[in-house]
Amino acid sequence: MSLTFTPVIGIEVHIQLKTKSKVFCKCGTDYTNDPPNSHVCPVCMGLPGSLPVLNRSVVQQGMLAGLALNCHILPTTFFFRKSYYYPDLPKGFQITQSDLPIAAEGWLEIHDDAGKLKKIRINRLHLEEDVGKLHHSTTDGRLEGASTSFVDYNRSGLPLAEIVSEPDVSSAREAVEYVTSLRRRVRYSGASDVDLEKGMMRFDANVSVKCSDGRWGKRSEVKNMNSFRALERAIEYEIKRQSKILADGGEVSQETRHWNDAKGVTTGMRVKEFYRKFIVEPDLPPLVVSSHWVDETRARLPEMPIERAARYEKDMGLSETDAAVLTDSIDVARYFEDTVKSGANPQRAGNWVRTEVLRFVNEKQISVDDLTVKPASLAELLARVESGKLSTTQAKGVFEEMLTGLSIEDAIKKTGAVEGGVGAGALLVLVKSILAANPDVVEEIKSGKDTKGKKVKFLQGLIMREAKGQAKPDEAASAIEAALKDE
Ligand SMILES: [Zn+2]
């Protein structure tokens, strides 16, 4: 009988909370483009005699993130000193709430590998401070082989929330869905920008494997993943590695392992766990949160993506895909809802935001809030499509011009789109889009196979139909001729 192996996985996610200053001092959190060690003070450098003062907005953001993950908030919690010695931590201990957290017993829903809904329980969300960053003199930035190392304490004291799941995750794919959903909800709440490229979200995974013959390997804690892809690969690697050991009759030992992204392997970190010593932080009083403050924070929490998508489907008749895309980020969801509130048909607005608006936003790498076309103007444009004054193709041309800052009237003039008729400019835009949609027909005409002119007639028909009878056949024919020459 062949053995089967069931992975048992717990995920720890570190996110950087969005605040103006660090967790225990007044140093700023935004040091992008600033030199190393330019955002430091005696507190975040851990100088003797300096005293930490808890930043109220860190507590606020931590609660917000906890509530977004369906946790409850604990009224009284404490901070501890977690002692360890390493150059990235000058005072020799990290201040953390550890297992007496501000938020506990939450959950998230994901799909298991069979597609069924499954709850991943969240043990806790606790607050802690980040440590400094080491730069080693090697080309790959790794410690091995480095002759010199530098420490940058700008990151030291940034506010972190560590979110610890129960071991409910059963595969690398589930892990990725879990962290994707977690990230989306936290971003919605406004507690963190969770920008992966800026290191605002990092992962550790506790992986163990249960064998069908009853043996259960000890867990390994894999560290150093900072992208979804790295998390997925590291877990896959670890499952394979542990299954093979068990299949060969060996024993998996409990250890901390380091994910090497370049090599695609995990390696044992030969570090003894001597540092997990906690004492209560004597310089900080217990953290007491009033129920009034919790209620106030809960009221600030926006409607979450899953609930929002369900509402779009149910109340507005949107497809599941459209609803999912529109609710992926809260600014897009708000832009869409404002367009509908301005009178647009929800399905048409959903379709436009999903295609035209997002295409432009993604291409220009901007936020939808920075678009020159505000929801009310988009609604106005769509109303003209709805009433038949503009065809969809004309409206797309007009929209392009509006994106450059033109008003709807000026954009209509510029494209030559005559409402209720087709101007020369708009006709050309229309012809080009139809040619682009029918490359095989264009090819036949250009290669001279269309001796009887049937294919040209076919394109002409498409144009007349799209122009809703507002274009003259001979104008359409000459526009096709002109556009084909341009090809
Ligand atoms: Zn400081």
Short mmCIF file of C-alpha atoms in Angstrom, two decimals, residues 88-454:
data_model
loop_
_atom_site.label_atom_id
_atom_site.label_comp_id
_atom_site.label_asym_id
_atom_site.label_seq_id
_atom_site.Cartn_x
_atom_site.Cartn_y
_atom_site.Cartn_z
CA ASP A 88 19.58 44.58 13.81
CA LEU A 89 18.17 45.00 17.33
CA PRO A 90 20.45 47.37 19.27
CA LYS A 91 18.66 47.19 22.62
CA GLY A 92 18.86 43.40 22.77
CA PHE A 93 15.11 42.79 22.93
CA GLN A 94 12.07 43.37 20.76
CA ILE A 95 8.92 44.86 22.30
CA THR A 96 5.96 42.65 21.34
CA GLN A 97 2.53 41.69 22.62
CA SER A 98 3.24 38.11 21.68
CA ASP A 99 0.42 35.82 22.85
CA LEU A 100 -1.43 38.45 24.87
CA PRO A 101 -2.63 40.26 21.76
CA ILE A 102 -4.92 43.15 21.01
CA ALA A 103 -7.10 41.02 18.70
CA ALA A 104 -7.91 37.30 18.78
CA GLU A 105 -10.04 34.46 17.43
CA GLY A 106 -10.74 35.71 13.93
CA TRP A 107 -11.24 33.81 10.71
CA LEU A 108 -11.20 34.10 6.94
CA GLU A 109 -13.03 32.08 4.35
CA ILE A 110 -11.21 30.54 1.39
CA HIS A 111 -11.88 27.74 -1.11
CA ASP A 112 -10.24 24.39 -0.40
CA ASP A 113 -8.58 22.44 -3.19
CA ALA A 114 -11.92 20.83 -4.06
CA GLY A 115 -13.52 24.27 -4.45
CA LYS A 116 -15.56 24.12 -1.24
CA LEU A 117 -15.71 27.03 1.20
CA LYS A 118 -13.41 26.55 4.16
CA LYS A 119 -12.69 28.63 7.25
CA ILE A 120 -9.13 29.40 8.23
CA ARG A 121 -9.11 30.33 11.91
CA ILE A 122 -6.92 33.21 13.03
CA ASN A 123 -5.42 32.69 16.46
CA ARG A 124 -4.44 36.30 17.02
CA LEU A 125 -3.18 39.62 15.78
CA HIS A 126 -0.54 41.17 18.00
CA LEU A 127 1.39 44.43 17.85
CA GLU A 128 5.17 44.64 17.82
CA GLU A 129 8.07 46.74 16.60
CA ASP A 130 10.14 46.06 13.51
CA VAL A 131 13.93 45.71 13.70
CA GLY A 132 16.70 47.33 11.64
CA LYS A 133 17.90 46.13 8.26
CA LEU A 134 21.29 44.57 7.59
CA HIS A 135 23.13 45.11 4.31
CA HIS A 136 25.95 42.67 3.61
CA SER A 137 28.81 43.43 1.25
CA THR A 138 28.17 40.43 -1.01
CA THR A 139 26.63 40.94 -4.45
CA ASP A 140 23.53 38.90 -3.58
CA GLY A 141 23.18 40.70 -0.25
CA ARG A 142 23.53 37.46 1.75
CA LEU A 143 25.58 37.13 4.89
CA GLU A 144 27.57 34.15 3.61
CA GLY A 145 30.92 35.34 2.32
CA ALA A 146 30.41 38.95 3.37
CA SER A 147 33.46 40.78 4.70
CA THR A 148 31.48 43.81 5.86
CA SER A 149 27.91 44.40 7.02
CA PHE A 150 26.02 47.65 7.49
CA VAL A 151 22.98 48.33 9.64
CA ASP A 152 20.21 50.77 8.76
CA TYR A 153 17.94 51.57 11.71
CA ASN A 154 15.34 53.55 9.69
CA ARG A 155 13.12 50.47 9.84
CA SER A 156 13.74 49.93 13.55
CA GLY A 157 10.55 50.68 15.49
CA LEU A 158 8.13 50.62 12.55
CA PRO A 159 4.73 49.41 13.75
CA LEU A 160 3.97 45.81 12.84
CA ALA A 161 0.99 43.56 13.31
CA GLU A 162 1.72 39.84 13.32
CA ILE A 163 -1.26 37.74 12.29
CA VAL A 164 -1.02 34.10 13.31
CA SER A 165 -3.34 31.52 11.77
CA GLU A 166 -4.30 28.16 13.24
CA PRO A 167 -2.82 25.20 11.29
CA ASP A 168 -5.92 24.99 9.06
CA VAL A 169 -4.18 25.43 5.71
CA SER A 170 -3.66 22.23 3.70
CA SER A 171 -1.76 23.22 0.56
CA ALA A 172 0.43 25.89 -0.98
CA ARG A 173 -2.49 27.05 -3.11
CA GLU A 174 -4.71 27.46 -0.04
CA ALA A 175 -1.93 29.42 1.65
CA VAL A 176 -1.80 31.84 -1.27
CA GLU A 177 -5.58 32.27 -1.30
CA TYR A 178 -5.52 32.91 2.44
CA VAL A 179 -2.85 35.62 2.29
CA THR A 180 -4.47 37.17 -0.80
CA SER A 181 -7.79 37.47 0.99
CA LEU A 182 -6.10 38.71 4.17
CA ARG A 183 -4.21 41.35 2.21
CA ARG A 184 -7.33 42.57 0.42
CA ARG A 185 -9.30 42.90 3.66
CA VAL A 186 -6.51 44.70 5.52
CA ARG A 187 -6.05 47.10 2.61
CA TYR A 188 -9.80 47.76 2.55
CA SER A 189 -9.72 48.59 6.26
CA GLY A 190 -7.03 51.22 5.68
CA ALA A 191 -4.84 49.71 8.43
CA SER A 192 -1.94 49.12 6.04
CA ASP A 193 -0.99 49.67 2.40
CA VAL A 194 0.34 46.07 2.45
CA ASP A 195 2.66 46.92 -0.45
CA LEU A 196 4.65 43.73 -1.05
CA GLU A 197 7.34 45.47 -3.07
CA LYS A 198 8.03 47.84 -0.20
CA GLY A 199 8.27 44.93 2.25
CA MET A 200 5.07 45.87 4.07
CA MET A 201 3.90 42.24 4.09
CA ARG A 202 6.15 39.28 4.93
CA PHE A 203 5.39 35.63 5.60
CA ASP A 204 6.56 32.70 7.72
CA ALA A 205 5.02 29.25 7.36
CA ASN A 206 4.85 26.42 9.87
CA VAL A 207 4.75 23.24 7.83
CA SER A 208 4.37 19.66 8.97
CA VAL A 209 3.23 16.51 7.19
CA LYS A 210 0.99 13.73 8.46
CA CYS A 211 1.60 10.29 6.98
CA SER A 212 -1.27 7.85 6.29
CA ASP A 213 0.45 5.21 8.48
CA GLY A 214 -0.06 7.45 11.52
CA ARG A 215 3.39 9.00 11.74
CA TRP A 216 3.42 12.75 12.04
CA GLY A 217 6.55 14.72 11.25
CA LYS A 218 7.62 17.59 13.45
CA ARG A 219 6.99 21.04 12.09
CA SER A 220 9.52 23.30 10.48
CA GLU A 221 9.20 27.05 10.56
CA VAL A 222 10.12 28.48 7.17
CA LYS A 223 11.16 32.12 7.18
CA ASN A 224 12.00 34.88 4.75
CA MET A 225 9.19 34.87 2.19
CA ASN A 226 8.14 38.27 0.93
CA SER A 227 6.00 37.49 -2.11
CA PHE A 228 3.01 35.23 -2.75
CA ARG A 229 5.11 33.26 -5.22
CA ALA A 230 7.90 32.70 -2.69
CA LEU A 231 5.37 31.56 -0.07
CA GLU A 232 3.85 29.10 -2.55
CA ARG A 233 7.18 27.70 -3.70
CA ALA A 234 8.61 27.44 -0.18
CA ILE A 235 5.58 25.48 1.07
CA GLU A 236 5.60 23.18 -1.96
CA TYR A 237 9.28 22.52 -1.44
CA GLU A 238 8.85 21.84 2.27
CA ILE A 239 5.93 19.43 1.74
CA LYS A 240 7.98 17.45 -0.77
CA ARG A 241 11.07 17.45 1.42
CA GLN A 242 9.25 16.26 4.54
CA SER A 243 7.15 13.68 2.66
CA LYS A 244 10.28 12.17 1.19
CA ILE A 245 11.94 11.89 4.61
CA LEU A 246 8.85 10.12 6.01
CA ALA A 247 8.52 7.90 2.91
CA ASP A 248 12.15 6.83 3.39
CA GLY A 249 11.38 5.91 6.99
CA GLY A 250 13.23 8.88 8.44
CA GLU A 251 12.25 11.43 11.04
CA VAL A 252 11.55 15.11 10.39
CA SER A 253 13.24 17.26 12.96
CA GLN A 254 11.80 20.46 14.36
CA GLU A 255 13.77 23.42 13.08
CA THR A 256 13.74 26.88 11.64
CA ARG A 257 14.50 26.97 7.93
CA HIS A 258 15.44 29.77 5.59
CA TRP A 259 13.85 30.10 2.12
CA ASN A 260 16.44 30.78 -0.56
CA ASP A 261 14.41 32.29 -3.41
CA ALA A 262 17.25 32.25 -5.95
CA LYS A 263 17.96 28.54 -5.45
CA GLY A 264 14.34 27.56 -4.73
CA VAL A 265 15.22 25.57 -1.60
CA THR A 266 14.86 25.82 2.16
CA THR A 267 17.96 25.35 4.28
CA GLY A 268 18.25 24.68 7.99
CA MET A 269 19.30 27.69 10.03
CA ARG A 270 21.72 26.30 12.53
CA VAL A 271 20.56 28.73 15.17
CA LYS A 272 19.61 27.56 18.61
CA GLU A 273 16.33 28.96 19.84
CA PHE A 274 17.91 30.59 22.85
CA TYR A 275 16.16 33.90 22.45
CA ARG A 276 12.56 33.10 23.22
CA LYS A 277 12.66 34.58 26.66
CA PHE A 278 9.93 36.97 27.61
CA ILE A 279 9.55 39.39 30.45
CA VAL A 280 6.83 42.01 30.85
CA GLU A 281 8.02 45.38 29.46
CA PRO A 282 8.29 47.48 32.65
CA ASP A 283 8.42 50.79 30.76
CA LEU A 284 4.94 50.43 29.26
CA PRO A 285 1.68 50.34 31.25
CA PRO A 286 -0.99 47.75 30.37
CA LEU A 287 -2.81 48.69 27.17
CA VAL A 288 -6.47 49.30 28.01
CA VAL A 289 -8.95 49.81 25.19
CA SER A 290 -12.43 51.10 26.02
CA SER A 291 -15.48 49.45 24.48
CA HIS A 292 -16.42 52.88 23.18
CA TRP A 293 -13.17 53.07 21.20
CA VAL A 294 -13.74 49.56 19.82
CA ASP A 295 -17.27 50.49 18.69
CA GLU A 296 -15.99 53.67 17.11
CA THR A 297 -13.33 51.72 15.21
CA ARG A 298 -15.82 49.08 14.10
CA ALA A 299 -18.04 51.84 12.70
CA ARG A 300 -15.12 53.06 10.57
CA LEU A 301 -14.68 49.69 8.91
CA PRO A 302 -15.97 49.76 5.32
CA GLU A 303 -18.04 46.98 3.77
CA MET A 304 -15.59 44.15 3.02
CA PRO A 305 -14.85 42.79 -0.50
CA ILE A 306 -16.74 39.48 -0.31
CA GLU A 307 -19.88 41.08 1.09
CA ARG A 308 -19.62 43.91 -1.42
CA ALA A 309 -19.20 41.53 -4.38
CA ALA A 310 -22.24 39.53 -3.24
CA ARG A 311 -24.28 42.74 -3.13
CA TYR A 312 -23.17 43.71 -6.66
CA GLU A 313 -24.32 40.33 -7.92
CA LYS A 314 -27.61 40.29 -6.04
CA ASP A 315 -28.75 43.91 -6.22
CA MET A 316 -27.14 45.09 -9.43
CA GLY A 317 -27.16 41.91 -11.51
CA LEU A 318 -23.41 41.90 -12.12
CA SER A 319 -21.58 38.73 -13.12
CA GLU A 320 -19.40 37.00 -10.52
CA THR A 321 -16.25 37.95 -12.47
CA ASP A 322 -17.22 41.62 -12.81
CA ALA A 323 -18.12 41.79 -9.11
CA ALA A 324 -14.80 40.21 -8.10
CA VAL A 325 -12.71 42.54 -10.28
CA LEU A 326 -14.59 45.66 -9.16
CA THR A 327 -14.22 44.82 -5.47
CA ASP A 328 -10.54 43.89 -5.60
CA SER A 329 -9.55 47.31 -4.30
CA ILE A 330 -11.73 49.73 -2.41
CA ASP A 331 -10.94 52.78 -4.56
CA VAL A 332 -12.13 50.98 -7.70
CA ALA A 333 -15.25 49.78 -5.88
CA ARG A 334 -15.99 53.33 -4.75
CA TYR A 335 -15.41 54.74 -8.25
CA PHE A 336 -17.85 52.19 -9.66
CA GLU A 337 -20.46 52.86 -6.97
CA ASP A 338 -20.19 56.62 -7.45
CA THR A 339 -20.72 56.16 -11.19
CA VAL A 340 -23.88 54.18 -10.47
CA LYS A 341 -25.01 56.76 -7.90
CA SER A 342 -24.60 59.40 -10.62
CA GLY A 343 -27.27 57.59 -12.59
CA ALA A 344 -25.38 55.05 -14.71
CA ASN A 345 -26.79 51.62 -15.46
CA PRO A 346 -24.89 49.30 -13.06
CA GLN A 347 -24.10 46.61 -15.62
CA ARG A 348 -22.89 49.07 -18.23
CA ALA A 349 -20.91 51.01 -15.62
CA GLY A 350 -19.42 47.77 -14.26
CA ASN A 351 -18.37 46.73 -17.71
CA TRP A 352 -16.77 50.10 -18.48
CA VAL A 353 -14.92 50.40 -15.20
CA ARG A 354 -13.65 46.84 -15.52
CA THR A 355 -12.38 47.33 -19.10
CA GLU A 356 -11.83 50.96 -20.19
CA VAL A 357 -11.12 52.51 -16.80
CA LEU A 358 -8.91 49.76 -15.37
CA ARG A 359 -6.99 49.33 -18.61
CA PHE A 360 -5.98 52.99 -18.49
CA VAL A 361 -5.27 52.97 -14.75
CA ASN A 362 -3.08 49.87 -15.02
CA GLU A 363 -1.28 51.14 -18.11
CA LYS A 364 -0.43 54.46 -16.47
CA GLN A 365 0.21 52.90 -13.05
CA ILE A 366 -2.01 55.44 -11.35
CA SER A 367 -4.79 55.26 -8.80
CA VAL A 368 -8.34 55.44 -10.03
CA ASP A 369 -8.75 58.45 -7.71
CA ASP A 370 -6.28 60.37 -9.88
CA LEU A 371 -8.30 59.94 -13.08
CA THR A 372 -9.35 63.20 -14.73
CA VAL A 373 -12.66 61.52 -15.63
CA LYS A 374 -14.67 61.58 -12.42
CA PRO A 375 -17.54 59.12 -11.82
CA ALA A 376 -20.17 61.78 -12.61
CA SER A 377 -18.61 62.48 -16.04
CA LEU A 378 -18.40 58.78 -16.83
CA ALA A 379 -22.06 58.42 -15.87
CA GLU A 380 -22.91 61.30 -18.22
CA LEU A 381 -21.04 59.64 -21.09
CA LEU A 382 -22.75 56.30 -20.44
CA ALA A 383 -26.14 58.01 -20.35
CA ARG A 384 -25.56 59.11 -23.95
CA VAL A 385 -24.77 55.52 -24.92
CA GLU A 386 -27.86 54.35 -23.06
CA SER A 387 -30.10 56.79 -24.93
CA GLY A 388 -28.54 55.89 -28.29
CA LYS A 389 -27.01 59.32 -28.83
CA LEU A 390 -23.54 57.80 -29.03
CA SER A 391 -22.57 54.33 -30.13
CA THR A 392 -20.30 52.32 -27.82
CA THR A 393 -17.41 52.77 -30.22
CA GLN A 394 -17.95 56.52 -30.41
CA ALA A 395 -18.15 56.68 -26.63
CA LYS A 396 -14.83 54.86 -26.33
CA GLY A 397 -13.20 57.46 -28.57
CA VAL A 398 -14.78 60.26 -26.55
CA PHE A 399 -13.61 58.63 -23.31
CA GLU A 400 -10.02 58.52 -24.61
CA GLU A 401 -10.15 62.28 -25.16
CA MET A 402 -11.77 62.89 -21.77
CA LEU A 403 -8.84 61.09 -20.16
CA THR A 404 -6.57 63.85 -21.46
CA GLY A 405 -8.63 66.35 -19.47
CA LEU A 406 -11.23 67.44 -22.02
CA SER A 407 -14.84 67.98 -20.99
CA ILE A 408 -17.40 65.63 -22.50
CA GLU A 409 -18.59 68.30 -24.98
CA ASP A 410 -15.07 69.18 -26.11
CA ALA A 411 -14.17 65.50 -26.40
CA ILE A 412 -17.21 64.90 -28.60
CA LYS A 413 -16.21 67.84 -30.81
CA LYS A 414 -12.61 66.66 -31.03
CA THR A 415 -13.47 63.12 -32.08
CA GLY A 416 -16.00 64.45 -34.54
CA ALA A 417 -18.60 62.17 -33.02
CA VAL A 418 -21.84 63.88 -33.93
CA GLU A 419 -24.51 62.86 -31.51
CA GLY A 420 -27.09 60.94 -33.46
CA GLY A 421 -24.72 60.86 -36.45
CA VAL A 422 -21.19 59.85 -37.27
CA GLY A 423 -18.56 62.47 -38.06
CA ALA A 424 -15.55 61.69 -40.24
CA GLY A 425 -13.17 61.35 -37.26
CA ALA A 426 -15.48 59.02 -35.34
CA LEU A 427 -16.17 57.00 -38.47
CA LEU A 428 -12.46 56.39 -38.89
CA VAL A 429 -12.13 55.32 -35.23
CA LEU A 430 -15.05 52.96 -35.74
CA VAL A 431 -13.63 51.53 -38.97
CA LYS A 432 -10.24 50.96 -37.37
CA SER A 433 -11.72 49.10 -34.42
CA ILE A 434 -13.76 46.90 -36.74
CA LEU A 435 -10.72 46.13 -38.89
CA ALA A 436 -8.73 45.31 -35.77
CA ALA A 437 -11.47 42.90 -34.67
CA ASN A 438 -11.46 41.10 -38.03
CA PRO A 439 -7.81 40.54 -38.94
CA ASP A 440 -8.53 37.47 -41.11
CA VAL A 441 -10.98 39.40 -43.29
CA VAL A 442 -8.51 42.26 -43.65
CA GLU A 443 -5.81 39.78 -44.64
CA GLU A 444 -7.99 38.33 -47.41
CA ILE A 445 -8.78 41.74 -48.84
CA LYS A 446 -5.17 42.82 -48.76
CA SER A 447 -3.94 39.62 -50.40
CA GLY A 448 -6.31 40.28 -53.32
CA LYS A 449 -8.56 37.23 -52.73
CA ASP A 450 -11.68 39.38 -52.37
CA THR A 451 -12.24 39.75 -56.10
CA LYS A 452 -16.00 40.17 -55.87
CA GLY A 453 -15.78 42.71 -53.04
CA LYS A 454 -17.84 40.49 -50.71
#
